[in-house]
């Protein structure tokens, strides 16, 4: 004996006020949340001073296994050269090393006259 079943209707959404509580407003004045007392929040310059040196020339070599190597040599004086192939890349490496002595940015004019 089977009894007929009646289809159930979906529950109705609540029509009253929402049960969620509103979040508290963040403090308008004072320390930012999560900062410990006595911890400075201002960004200060890096205390480690450099020694005055900075790069002026770059040699980038890309030689993945099984492919043709490439290289680029760039300098702040305006020198920008590139090479493709084993022999040309090796020649560019030698040329880049020779450029160290000839670069006008590396040795100031008064240093060349004294040498």
PDB file of N, CA and C in Angstrom:
ATOM      1  N   UNK A   1       0.801  -1.159   0.000  1.00  0.00           N
ATOM      2  CA  UNK A   1       0.000   0.000   0.000  1.00  0.00           C
ATOM      3  C   UNK A   1       0.859   1.243   0.000  1.00  0.00           C
ATOM      4  N   UNK A   2       0.671   1.914  -1.032  1.00  0.00           N
ATOM      5  CA  UNK A   2       1.423   3.158  -1.160  1.00  0.00           C
ATOM      6  C   UNK A   2       0.528   4.323  -0.783  1.00  0.00           C
ATOM      7  N   UNK A   3       1.114   5.206  -0.002  1.00  0.00           N
ATOM      8  CA  UNK A   3       0.354   6.400   0.361  1.00  0.00           C
ATOM      9  C   UNK A   3       0.818   7.540  -0.530  1.00  0.00           C
ATOM     10  N   UNK A   4      -0.055   8.339  -1.007  1.00  0.00           N
ATOM     11  CA  UNK A   4       0.357   9.437  -1.874  1.00  0.00           C
ATOM     12  C   UNK A   4       1.182  10.460  -1.073  1.00  0.00           C
ATOM     13  N   UNK A   5       2.220  10.942  -1.714  1.00  0.00           N
ATOM     14  CA  UNK A   5       3.066  11.932  -1.049  1.00  0.00           C
ATOM     15  C   UNK A   5       2.735  13.310  -1.602  1.00  0.00           C
ATOM     16  N   UNK A   6       2.817  14.280  -0.769  1.00  0.00           N
ATOM     17  CA  UNK A   6       2.559  15.655  -1.203  1.00  0.00           C
ATOM     18  C   UNK A   6       3.894  16.356  -1.402  1.00  0.00           C
ATOM     19  N   UNK A   7       4.034  17.078  -2.486  1.00  0.00           N
ATOM     20  CA  UNK A   7       5.318  17.761  -2.701  1.00  0.00           C
ATOM     21  C   UNK A   7       5.538  18.837  -1.651  1.00  0.00           C
ATOM     22  N   UNK A   8       6.811  18.920  -1.209  1.00  0.00           N
ATOM     23  CA  UNK A   8       7.149  19.929  -0.201  1.00  0.00           C
ATOM     24  C   UNK A   8       7.516  21.227  -0.912  1.00  0.00           C
ATOM     25  N   UNK A   9       7.104  22.309  -0.348  1.00  0.00           N
ATOM     26  CA  UNK A   9       7.442  23.614  -0.924  1.00  0.00           C
ATOM     27  C   UNK A   9       8.757  24.099  -0.298  1.00  0.00           C
ATOM     28  N   UNK A  10       9.560  24.881  -1.041  1.00  0.00           N
ATOM     29  CA  UNK A  10      10.818  25.383  -0.477  1.00  0.00           C
ATOM     30  C   UNK A  10      10.549  26.353   0.655  1.00  0.00           C
ATOM     31  N   UNK A  11      11.462  26.446   1.590  1.00  0.00           N
ATOM     32  CA  UNK A  11      11.238  27.358   2.717  1.00  0.00           C
ATOM     33  C   UNK A  11      11.221  28.806   2.245  1.00  0.00           C
ATOM     34  N   UNK A  12      10.428  29.604   2.892  1.00  0.00           N
ATOM     35  CA  UNK A  12      10.313  31.009   2.535  1.00  0.00           C
ATOM     36  C   UNK A  12      11.457  31.800   3.179  1.00  0.00           C
ATOM     37  N   UNK A  13      11.951  32.793   2.479  1.00  0.00           N
ATOM     38  CA  UNK A  13      13.009  33.615   3.088  1.00  0.00           C
ATOM     39  C   UNK A  13      12.427  34.441   4.222  1.00  0.00           C
ATOM     40  N   UNK A  14      13.247  34.726   5.235  1.00  0.00           N
ATOM     41  CA  UNK A  14      12.728  35.512   6.351  1.00  0.00           C
ATOM     42  C   UNK A  14      12.396  36.928   5.892  1.00  0.00           C
ATOM     43  N   UNK A  15      11.321  37.451   6.433  1.00  0.00           N
ATOM     44  CA  UNK A  15      10.889  38.794   6.053  1.00  0.00           C
ATOM     45  C   UNK A  15      11.265  39.815   7.110  1.00  0.00           C
ATOM     46  N   UNK A  16      11.744  39.381   8.237  1.00  0.00           N
ATOM     47  CA  UNK A  16      12.113  40.285   9.326  1.00  0.00           C
ATOM     48  C   UNK A  16      13.519  40.840   9.143  1.00  0.00           C
ATOM     49  N   UNK A  17      14.051  41.507  10.169  1.00  0.00           N
ATOM     50  CA  UNK A  17      15.400  42.064  10.099  1.00  0.00           C
ATOM     51  C   UNK A  17      16.453  40.958  10.027  1.00  0.00           C
ATOM     52  N   UNK A  18      17.574  41.283   9.447  1.00  0.00           N
ATOM     53  CA  UNK A  18      18.668  40.335   9.262  1.00  0.00           C
ATOM     54  C   UNK A  18      19.269  39.969  10.610  1.00  0.00           C
ATOM     55  N   UNK A  19      19.691  38.720  10.748  1.00  0.00           N
ATOM     56  CA  UNK A  19      20.239  38.256  12.013  1.00  0.00           C
ATOM     57  C   UNK A  19      21.713  38.609  12.166  1.00  0.00           C
ATOM     58  N   UNK A  20      22.404  39.043  11.099  1.00  0.00           N
ATOM     59  CA  UNK A  20      23.825  39.371  11.186  1.00  0.00           C
ATOM     60  C   UNK A  20      24.012  40.665  11.952  1.00  0.00           C
ATOM     61  N   UNK A  21      25.110  40.701  12.723  1.00  0.00           N
ATOM     62  CA  UNK A  21      25.396  41.892  13.513  1.00  0.00           C
ATOM     63  C   UNK A  21      26.291  42.824  12.686  1.00  0.00           C
ATOM     64  N   UNK A  22      26.067  44.114  12.730  1.00  0.00           N
ATOM     65  CA  UNK A  22      26.945  45.037  12.006  1.00  0.00           C
ATOM     66  C   UNK A  22      28.326  45.068  12.655  1.00  0.00           C
ATOM     67  N   UNK A  23      29.362  45.246  11.818  1.00  0.00           N
ATOM     68  CA  UNK A  23      30.714  45.286  12.359  1.00  0.00           C
ATOM     69  C   UNK A  23      30.958  46.627  13.030  1.00  0.00           C
ATOM     70  N   UNK A  24      31.874  46.601  13.983  1.00  0.00           N
ATOM     71  CA  UNK A  24      32.208  47.824  14.696  1.00  0.00           C
ATOM     72  C   UNK A  24      33.032  48.720  13.787  1.00  0.00           C
ATOM     73  N   UNK A  25      32.801  50.007  13.852  1.00  0.00           N
ATOM     74  CA  UNK A  25      33.546  50.960  13.031  1.00  0.00           C
ATOM     75  C   UNK A  25      34.985  51.032  13.542  1.00  0.00           C
ATOM     76  N   UNK A  26      35.982  51.142  12.626  1.00  0.00           N
ATOM     77  CA  UNK A  26      37.364  51.242  13.071  1.00  0.00           C
ATOM     78  C   UNK A  26      37.588  52.570  13.782  1.00  0.00           C
ATOM     79  N   UNK A  27      38.548  52.618  14.700  1.00  0.00           N
ATOM     80  CA  UNK A  27      38.780  53.876  15.415  1.00  0.00           C
ATOM     81  C   UNK A  27      39.237  54.964  14.452  1.00  0.00           C
ATOM     82  N   UNK A  28      38.703  56.155  14.631  1.00  0.00           N
ATOM     83  CA  UNK A  28      39.018  57.252  13.732  1.00  0.00           C
ATOM     84  C   UNK A  28      40.375  57.871  14.056  1.00  0.00           C
ATOM     85  N   UNK A  29      40.805  57.778  15.303  1.00  0.00           N
ATOM     86  CA  UNK A  29      42.056  58.388  15.726  1.00  0.00           C
ATOM     87  C   UNK A  29      42.874  57.348  16.472  1.00  0.00           C
ATOM     88  N   UNK A  30      44.176  57.507  16.482  1.00  0.00           N
ATOM     89  CA  UNK A  30      45.029  56.604  17.256  1.00  0.00           C
ATOM     90  C   UNK A  30      45.889  55.746  16.362  1.00  0.00           C
ATOM     91  N   UNK A  31      46.494  54.757  16.956  1.00  0.00           N
ATOM     92  CA  UNK A  31      47.395  53.857  16.248  1.00  0.00           C
ATOM     93  C   UNK A  31      46.623  52.945  15.311  1.00  0.00           C
ATOM     94  N   UNK A  32      47.220  52.582  14.189  1.00  0.00           N
ATOM     95  CA  UNK A  32      46.571  51.607  13.322  1.00  0.00           C
ATOM     96  C   UNK A  32      46.432  50.270  14.038  1.00  0.00           C
ATOM     97  N   UNK A  33      45.396  49.532  13.688  1.00  0.00           N
ATOM     98  CA  UNK A  33      45.139  48.261  14.342  1.00  0.00           C
ATOM     99  C   UNK A  33      46.257  47.270  14.043  1.00  0.00           C
ATOM    100  N   UNK A  34      46.723  46.570  15.032  1.00  0.00           N
ATOM    101  CA  UNK A  34      47.740  45.551  14.849  1.00  0.00           C
ATOM    102  C   UNK A  34      49.157  46.054  15.088  1.00  0.00           C
ATOM    103  N   UNK A  35      49.334  47.307  15.456  1.00  0.00           N
ATOM    104  CA  UNK A  35      50.670  47.833  15.713  1.00  0.00           C
ATOM    105  C   UNK A  35      50.920  47.790  17.209  1.00  0.00           C
ATOM    106  N   UNK A  36      52.039  47.205  17.585  1.00  0.00           N
ATOM    107  CA  UNK A  36      52.386  47.114  18.997  1.00  0.00           C
ATOM    108  C   UNK A  36      52.823  48.482  19.507  1.00  0.00           C
ATOM    109  N   UNK A  37      52.676  48.669  20.786  1.00  0.00           N
ATOM    110  CA  UNK A  37      53.065  49.933  21.389  1.00  0.00           C
ATOM    111  C   UNK A  37      54.583  50.088  21.331  1.00  0.00           C
ATOM    112  N   UNK A  38      55.040  51.251  20.934  1.00  0.00           N
ATOM    113  CA  UNK A  38      56.467  51.515  20.864  1.00  0.00           C
ATOM    114  C   UNK A  38      57.107  51.153  19.539  1.00  0.00           C
ATOM    115  N   UNK A  39      56.349  50.584  18.614  1.00  0.00           N
ATOM    116  CA  UNK A  39      56.897  50.218  17.312  1.00  0.00           C
ATOM    117  C   UNK A  39      56.677  51.394  16.367  1.00  0.00           C
ATOM    118  N   UNK A  40      57.760  51.942  15.788  1.00  0.00           N
ATOM    119  CA  UNK A  40      57.568  53.073  14.880  1.00  0.00           C
ATOM    120  C   UNK A  40      56.896  52.623  13.586  1.00  0.00           C
ATOM    121  N   UNK A  41      55.966  53.437  13.106  1.00  0.00           N
ATOM    122  CA  UNK A  41      55.261  53.064  11.888  1.00  0.00           C
ATOM    123  C   UNK A  41      55.714  53.899  10.697  1.00  0.00           C
ATOM    124  N   UNK A  42      56.512  54.933  10.941  1.00  0.00           N
ATOM    125  CA  UNK A  42      56.989  55.763   9.840  1.00  0.00           C
ATOM    126  C   UNK A  42      58.083  55.010   9.081  1.00  0.00           C
ATOM    127  N   UNK A  43      58.096  55.175   7.771  1.00  0.00           N
ATOM    128  CA  UNK A  43      59.119  54.542   6.948  1.00  0.00           C
ATOM    129  C   UNK A  43      60.364  55.409   7.005  1.00  0.00           C
ATOM    130  N   UNK A  44      61.466  54.797   7.376  1.00  0.00           N
ATOM    131  CA  UNK A  44      62.727  55.517   7.494  1.00  0.00           C
ATOM    132  C   UNK A  44      63.678  55.043   6.414  1.00  0.00           C
ATOM    133  N   UNK A  45      64.652  55.858   6.048  1.00  0.00           N
ATOM    134  CA  UNK A  45      65.613  55.427   5.044  1.00  0.00           C
ATOM    135  C   UNK A  45      66.450  54.258   5.565  1.00  0.00           C
ATOM    136  N   UNK A  46      66.961  53.486   4.625  1.00  0.00           N
ATOM    137  CA  UNK A  46      67.769  52.325   4.984  1.00  0.00           C
ATOM    138  C   UNK A  46      69.029  52.786   5.706  1.00  0.00           C
ATOM    139  N   UNK A  47      69.292  52.285   6.925  1.00  0.00           N
ATOM    140  CA  UNK A  47      70.466  52.753   7.662  1.00  0.00           C
ATOM    141  C   UNK A  47      71.784  52.276   7.062  1.00  0.00           C
ATOM    142  N   UNK A  48      71.751  51.276   6.182  1.00  0.00           N
ATOM    143  CA  UNK A  48      72.980  50.777   5.587  1.00  0.00           C
ATOM    144  C   UNK A  48      73.350  51.670   4.408  1.00  0.00           C
ATOM    145  N   UNK A  49      74.379  52.466   4.596  1.00  0.00           N
ATOM    146  CA  UNK A  49      74.826  53.355   3.525  1.00  0.00           C
ATOM    147  C   UNK A  49      75.725  52.585   2.572  1.00  0.00           C
ATOM    148  N   UNK A  50      75.576  52.839   1.292  1.00  0.00           N
ATOM    149  CA  UNK A  50      76.415  52.177   0.303  1.00  0.00           C
ATOM    150  C   UNK A  50      77.818  52.761   0.304  1.00  0.00           C
ATOM    151  N   UNK A  51      78.695  52.127  -0.428  1.00  0.00           N
ATOM    152  CA  UNK A  51      80.071  52.595  -0.497  1.00  0.00           C
ATOM    153  C   UNK A  51      80.305  53.500  -1.700  1.00  0.00           C
ATOM    154  N   UNK A  52      79.235  53.914  -2.376  1.00  0.00           N
ATOM    155  CA  UNK A  52      79.369  54.829  -3.495  1.00  0.00           C
ATOM    156  C   UNK A  52      79.502  54.138  -4.840  1.00  0.00           C
ATOM    157  N   UNK A  53      79.615  52.821  -4.853  1.00  0.00           N
ATOM    158  CA  UNK A  53      79.739  52.103  -6.115  1.00  0.00           C
ATOM    159  C   UNK A  53      78.356  51.736  -6.640  1.00  0.00           C
ATOM    160  N   UNK A  54      78.227  51.703  -7.958  1.00  0.00           N
ATOM    161  CA  UNK A  54      76.988  51.269  -8.587  1.00  0.00           C
ATOM    162  C   UNK A  54      77.335  50.726  -9.964  1.00  0.00           C
ATOM    163  N   UNK A  55      76.534  49.797 -10.476  1.00  0.00           N
ATOM    164  CA  UNK A  55      76.849  49.207 -11.783  1.00  0.00           C
ATOM    165  C   UNK A  55      76.617  50.201 -12.913  1.00  0.00           C
ATOM    166  N   UNK A  56      77.535  50.188 -13.880  1.00  0.00           N
ATOM    167  CA  UNK A  56      77.368  51.046 -15.051  1.00  0.00           C
ATOM    168  C   UNK A  56      77.344  50.228 -16.338  1.00  0.00           C
ATOM    169  N   UNK A  57      77.776  48.963 -16.273  1.00  0.00           N
ATOM    170  CA  UNK A  57      77.787  48.124 -17.464  1.00  0.00           C
ATOM    171  C   UNK A  57      77.265  46.740 -17.111  1.00  0.00           C
ATOM    172  N   UNK A  58      76.520  46.127 -18.051  1.00  0.00           N
ATOM    173  CA  UNK A  58      75.935  44.815 -17.839  1.00  0.00           C
ATOM    174  C   UNK A  58      76.248  43.914 -19.017  1.00  0.00           C
ATOM    175  N   UNK A  59      76.548  42.677 -18.712  1.00  0.00           N
ATOM    176  CA  UNK A  59      76.744  41.657 -19.741  1.00  0.00           C
ATOM    177  C   UNK A  59      75.758  40.545 -19.429  1.00  0.00           C
ATOM    178  N   UNK A  60      74.807  40.323 -20.334  1.00  0.00           N
ATOM    179  CA  UNK A  60      73.776  39.300 -20.141  1.00  0.00           C
ATOM    180  C   UNK A  60      73.992  38.205 -21.176  1.00  0.00           C
ATOM    181  N   UNK A  61      74.229  36.978 -20.675  1.00  0.00           N
ATOM    182  CA  UNK A  61      74.464  35.833 -21.550  1.00  0.00           C
ATOM    183  C   UNK A  61      73.351  34.832 -21.330  1.00  0.00           C
ATOM    184  N   UNK A  62      72.744  34.365 -22.412  1.00  0.00           N
ATOM    185  CA  UNK A  62      71.687  33.363 -22.341  1.00  0.00           C
ATOM    186  C   UNK A  62      72.122  32.180 -23.210  1.00  0.00           C
ATOM    187  N   UNK A  63      72.382  31.050 -22.537  1.00  0.00           N
ATOM    188  CA  UNK A  63      72.861  29.871 -23.268  1.00  0.00           C
ATOM    189  C   UNK A  63      72.157  28.619 -22.762  1.00  0.00           C
ATOM    190  N   UNK A  64      70.872  28.451 -23.062  1.00  0.00           N
ATOM    191  CA  UNK A  64      70.183  27.233 -22.662  1.00  0.00           C
ATOM    192  C   UNK A  64      70.754  26.013 -23.389  1.00  0.00           C
ATOM    193  N   UNK A  65      70.643  24.880 -22.747  1.00  0.00           N
ATOM    194  CA  UNK A  65      71.186  23.646 -23.316  1.00  0.00           C
ATOM    195  C   UNK A  65      70.497  23.326 -24.638  1.00  0.00           C
ATOM    196  N   UNK A  66      71.306  23.044 -25.641  1.00  0.00           N
ATOM    197  CA  UNK A  66      70.771  22.620 -26.924  1.00  0.00           C
ATOM    198  C   UNK A  66      70.329  23.744 -27.847  1.00  0.00           C
ATOM    199  N   UNK A  67      70.564  25.018 -27.477  1.00  0.00           N
ATOM    200  CA  UNK A  67      70.162  26.121 -28.348  1.00  0.00           C
ATOM    201  C   UNK A  67      71.367  27.021 -28.633  1.00  0.00           C
ATOM    202  N   UNK A  68      71.170  27.964 -29.497  1.00  0.00           N
ATOM    203  CA  UNK A  68      72.224  28.900 -29.865  1.00  0.00           C
ATOM    204  C   UNK A  68      72.341  29.960 -28.763  1.00  0.00           C
ATOM    205  N   UNK A  69      73.545  30.210 -28.235  1.00  0.00           N
ATOM    206  CA  UNK A  69      73.688  31.219 -27.178  1.00  0.00           C
ATOM    207  C   UNK A  69      73.565  32.636 -27.721  1.00  0.00           C
ATOM    208  N   UNK A  70      73.071  33.519 -26.864  1.00  0.00           N
ATOM    209  CA  UNK A  70      72.973  34.937 -27.201  1.00  0.00           C
ATOM    210  C   UNK A  70      73.559  35.742 -26.051  1.00  0.00           C
ATOM    211  N   UNK A  71      73.984  36.968 -26.340  1.00  0.00           N
ATOM    212  CA  UNK A  71      74.543  37.839 -25.305  1.00  0.00           C
ATOM    213  C   UNK A  71      74.283  39.289 -25.682  1.00  0.00           C
ATOM    214  N   UNK A  72      74.123  40.124 -24.646  1.00  0.00           N
ATOM    215  CA  UNK A  72      74.007  41.564 -24.843  1.00  0.00           C
ATOM    216  C   UNK A  72      74.944  42.252 -23.875  1.00  0.00           C
ATOM    217  N   UNK A  73      75.556  43.320 -24.332  1.00  0.00           N
ATOM    218  CA  UNK A  73      76.464  44.126 -23.522  1.00  0.00           C
ATOM    219  C   UNK A  73      75.948  45.555 -23.555  1.00  0.00           C
ATOM    220  N   UNK A  74      75.574  46.087 -22.381  1.00  0.00           N
ATOM    221  CA  UNK A  74      75.032  47.437 -22.298  1.00  0.00           C
ATOM    222  C   UNK A  74      75.820  48.231 -21.269  1.00  0.00           C
ATOM    223  N   UNK A  75      75.971  49.525 -21.534  1.00  0.00           N
ATOM    224  CA  UNK A  75      76.689  50.411 -20.629  1.00  0.00           C
ATOM    225  C   UNK A  75      75.926  51.734 -20.547  1.00  0.00           C
ATOM    226  N   UNK A  76      76.053  52.415 -19.424  1.00  0.00           N
ATOM    227  CA  UNK A  76      75.377  53.699 -19.264  1.00  0.00           C
ATOM    228  C   UNK A  76      75.957  54.780 -20.171  1.00  0.00           C
ATOM    229  N   UNK A  77      77.140  54.553 -20.727  1.00  0.00           N
ATOM    230  CA  UNK A  77      77.728  55.535 -21.638  1.00  0.00           C
ATOM    231  C   UNK A  77      77.036  55.515 -23.005  1.00  0.00           C
ATOM    232  N   UNK A  78      76.160  54.538 -23.249  1.00  0.00           N
ATOM    233  CA  UNK A  78      75.421  54.462 -24.499  1.00  0.00           C
ATOM    234  C   UNK A  78      75.780  53.244 -25.333  1.00  0.00           C
ATOM    235  N   UNK A  79      76.746  52.490 -24.911  1.00  0.00           N
ATOM    236  CA  UNK A  79      77.164  51.298 -25.645  1.00  0.00           C
ATOM    237  C   UNK A  79      76.097  50.222 -25.503  1.00  0.00           C
ATOM    238  N   UNK A  80      75.660  49.643 -26.619  1.00  0.00           N
ATOM    239  CA  UNK A  80      74.636  48.597 -26.606  1.00  0.00           C
ATOM    240  C   UNK A  80      74.933  47.657 -27.771  1.00  0.00           C
ATOM    241  N   UNK A  81      75.490  46.492 -27.452  1.00  0.00           N
ATOM    242  CA  UNK A  81      75.851  45.524 -28.487  1.00  0.00           C
ATOM    243  C   UNK A  81      75.254  44.168 -28.148  1.00  0.00           C
ATOM    244  N   UNK A  82      75.041  43.365 -29.186  1.00  0.00           N
ATOM    245  CA  UNK A  82      74.518  42.021 -28.978  1.00  0.00           C
ATOM    246  C   UNK A  82      75.212  41.054 -29.933  1.00  0.00           C
ATOM    247  N   UNK A  83      75.142  39.762 -29.561  1.00  0.00           N
ATOM    248  CA  UNK A  83      75.784  38.729 -30.383  1.00  0.00           C
ATOM    249  C   UNK A  83      74.950  37.464 -30.317  1.00  0.00           C
ATOM    250  N   UNK A  84      74.974  36.695 -31.421  1.00  0.00           N
ATOM    251  CA  UNK A  84      74.266  35.422 -31.510  1.00  0.00           C
ATOM    252  C   UNK A  84      75.244  34.395 -32.072  1.00  0.00           C
ATOM    253  N   UNK A  85      75.380  33.269 -31.387  1.00  0.00           N
ATOM    254  CA  UNK A  85      76.289  32.217 -31.838  1.00  0.00           C
ATOM    255  C   UNK A  85      77.490  32.093 -30.903  1.00  0.00           C
ATOM    256  N   UNK A  86      78.084  30.914 -30.872  1.00  0.00           N
ATOM    257  CA  UNK A  86      79.170  30.621 -29.934  1.00  0.00           C
ATOM    258  C   UNK A  86      80.350  31.578 -30.111  1.00  0.00           C
ATOM    259  N   UNK A  87      80.871  31.688 -31.314  1.00  0.00           N
ATOM    260  CA  UNK A  87      82.072  32.488 -31.548  1.00  0.00           C
ATOM    261  C   UNK A  87      81.808  33.976 -31.327  1.00  0.00           C
ATOM    262  N   UNK A  88      80.651  34.453 -31.759  1.00  0.00           N
ATOM    263  CA  UNK A  88      80.327  35.873 -31.599  1.00  0.00           C
ATOM    264  C   UNK A  88      80.084  36.232 -30.141  1.00  0.00           C
ATOM    265  N   UNK A  89      79.481  35.311 -29.368  1.00  0.00           N
ATOM    266  CA  UNK A  89      79.261  35.572 -27.944  1.00  0.00           C
ATOM    267  C   UNK A  89      80.603  35.637 -27.224  1.00  0.00           C
ATOM    268  N   UNK A  90      81.519  34.723 -27.539  1.00  0.00           N
ATOM    269  CA  UNK A  90      82.846  34.756 -26.915  1.00  0.00           C
ATOM    270  C   UNK A  90      83.582  36.049 -27.270  1.00  0.00           C
ATOM    271  N   UNK A  91      83.441  36.520 -28.504  1.00  0.00           N
ATOM    272  CA  UNK A  91      84.067  37.779 -28.903  1.00  0.00           C
ATOM    273  C   UNK A  91      83.437  38.963 -28.165  1.00  0.00           C
ATOM    274  N   UNK A  92      82.122  38.930 -27.953  1.00  0.00           N
ATOM    275  CA  UNK A  92      81.456  40.011 -27.227  1.00  0.00           C
ATOM    276  C   UNK A  92      81.889  40.039 -25.771  1.00  0.00           C
ATOM    277  N   UNK A  93      82.115  38.882 -25.181  1.00  0.00           N
ATOM    278  CA  UNK A  93      82.600  38.835 -23.799  1.00  0.00           C
ATOM    279  C   UNK A  93      83.962  39.511 -23.708  1.00  0.00           C
ATOM    280  N   UNK A  94      84.860  39.212 -24.637  1.00  0.00           N
ATOM    281  CA  UNK A  94      86.179  39.852 -24.650  1.00  0.00           C
ATOM    282  C   UNK A  94      86.058  41.356 -24.883  1.00  0.00           C
ATOM    283  N   UNK A  95      85.159  41.756 -25.776  1.00  0.00           N
ATOM    284  CA  UNK A  95      84.955  43.170 -26.065  1.00  0.00           C
ATOM    285  C   UNK A  95      84.379  43.906 -24.850  1.00  0.00           C
ATOM    286  N   UNK A  96      83.488  43.243 -24.128  1.00  0.00           N
ATOM    287  CA  UNK A  96      82.901  43.841 -22.926  1.00  0.00           C
ATOM    288  C   UNK A  96      83.980  44.066 -21.868  1.00  0.00           C
ATOM    289  N   UNK A  97      84.874  43.091 -21.708  1.00  0.00           N
ATOM    290  CA  UNK A  97      85.957  43.241 -20.736  1.00  0.00           C
ATOM    291  C   UNK A  97      86.914  44.358 -21.160  1.00  0.00           C
ATOM    292  N   UNK A  98      87.178  44.498 -22.461  1.00  0.00           N
ATOM    293  CA  UNK A  98      88.052  45.565 -22.952  1.00  0.00           C
ATOM    294  C   UNK A  98      87.398  46.936 -22.786  1.00  0.00           C
ATOM    295  N   UNK A  99      86.074  46.988 -22.826  1.00  0.00           N
ATOM    296  CA  UNK A  99      85.363  48.260 -22.679  1.00  0.00           C
ATOM    297  C   UNK A  99      85.530  48.843 -21.281  1.00  0.00           C
ATOM    298  N   UNK A 100      85.818  48.011 -20.301  1.00  0.00           N
ATOM    299  CA  UNK A 100      86.020  48.500 -18.938  1.00  0.00           C
ATOM    300  C   UNK A 100      87.125  49.558 -18.889  1.00  0.00           C
ATOM    301  N   UNK A 101      88.202  49.337 -19.629  1.00  0.00           N
ATOM    302  CA  UNK A 101      89.317  50.284 -19.618  1.00  0.00           C
ATOM    303  C   UNK A 101      89.045  51.512 -20.479  1.00  0.00           C
ATOM    304  N   UNK A 102      88.160  51.414 -21.455  1.00  0.00           N
ATOM    305  CA  UNK A 102      87.919  52.512 -22.381  1.00  0.00           C
ATOM    306  C   UNK A 102      86.667  53.325 -22.063  1.00  0.00           C
ATOM    307  N   UNK A 103      85.852  52.875 -21.135  1.00  0.00           N
ATOM    308  CA  UNK A 103      84.578  53.552 -20.853  1.00  0.00           C
ATOM    309  C   UNK A 103      84.823  54.930 -20.245  1.00  0.00           C
ATOM    310  N   UNK A 104      84.186  55.987 -20.787  1.00  0.00           N
ATOM    311  CA  UNK A 104      84.373  57.326 -20.225  1.00  0.00           C
ATOM    312  C   UNK A 104      83.722  57.490 -18.852  1.00  0.00           C
ATOM    313  N   UNK A 105      82.791  56.651 -18.496  1.00  0.00           N
ATOM    314  CA  UNK A 105      82.140  56.757 -17.190  1.00  0.00           C
ATOM    315  C   UNK A 105      82.945  56.080 -16.087  1.00  0.00           C
ATOM    316  N   UNK A 106      83.753  55.118 -16.451  1.00  0.00           N
ATOM    317  CA  UNK A 106      84.504  54.371 -15.441  1.00  0.00           C
ATOM    318  C   UNK A 106      85.660  55.182 -14.878  1.00  0.00           C
ATOM    319  N   UNK A 107      86.383  55.857 -15.735  1.00  0.00           N
ATOM    320  CA  UNK A 107      87.492  56.696 -15.285  1.00  0.00           C
ATOM    321  C   UNK A 107      87.182  58.154 -15.600  1.00  0.00           C
ATOM    322  N   UNK A 108      87.182  59.015 -14.599  1.00  0.00           N
ATOM    323  CA  UNK A 108      86.949  60.428 -14.878  1.00  0.00           C
ATOM    324  C   UNK A 108      88.115  61.026 -15.685  1.00  0.00           C
ATOM    325  N   UNK A 109      87.905  62.131 -16.392  1.00  0.00           N
ATOM    326  CA  UNK A 109      88.957  62.691 -17.238  1.00  0.00           C
ATOM    327  C   UNK A 109      90.243  63.021 -16.477  1.00  0.00           C
ATOM    328  N   UNK A 110      90.135  63.481 -15.227  1.00  0.00           N
ATOM    329  CA  UNK A 110      91.353  63.808 -14.484  1.00  0.00           C
ATOM    330  C   UNK A 110      92.126  62.559 -14.121  1.00  0.00           C
ATOM    331  N   UNK A 111      91.454  61.418 -13.980  1.00  0.00           N
ATOM    332  CA  UNK A 111      92.132  60.162 -13.671  1.00  0.00           C
ATOM    333  C   UNK A 111      92.932  59.654 -14.858  1.00  0.00           C
ATOM    334  N   UNK A 112      92.451  59.872 -16.072  1.00  0.00           N
ATOM    335  CA  UNK A 112      93.174  59.429 -17.260  1.00  0.00           C
ATOM    336  C   UNK A 112      94.433  60.254 -17.477  1.00  0.00           C
ATOM    337  N   UNK A 113      94.363  61.528 -17.197  1.00  0.00           N
ATOM    338  CA  UNK A 113      95.516  62.395 -17.409  1.00  0.00           C
ATOM    339  C   UNK A 113      96.637  62.045 -16.426  1.00  0.00           C
ATOM    340  N   UNK A 114      96.276  61.651 -15.209  1.00  0.00           N
ATOM    341  CA  UNK A 114      97.270  61.307 -14.199  1.00  0.00           C
ATOM    342  C   UNK A 114      97.926  59.972 -14.512  1.00  0.00           C
ATOM    343  N   UNK A 115      97.209  59.084 -15.162  1.00  0.00           N
ATOM    344  CA  UNK A 115      97.760  57.762 -15.456  1.00  0.00           C
ATOM    345  C   UNK A 115      98.668  57.890 -16.625  1.00  0.00           C
TER     346      UNK A 115
END
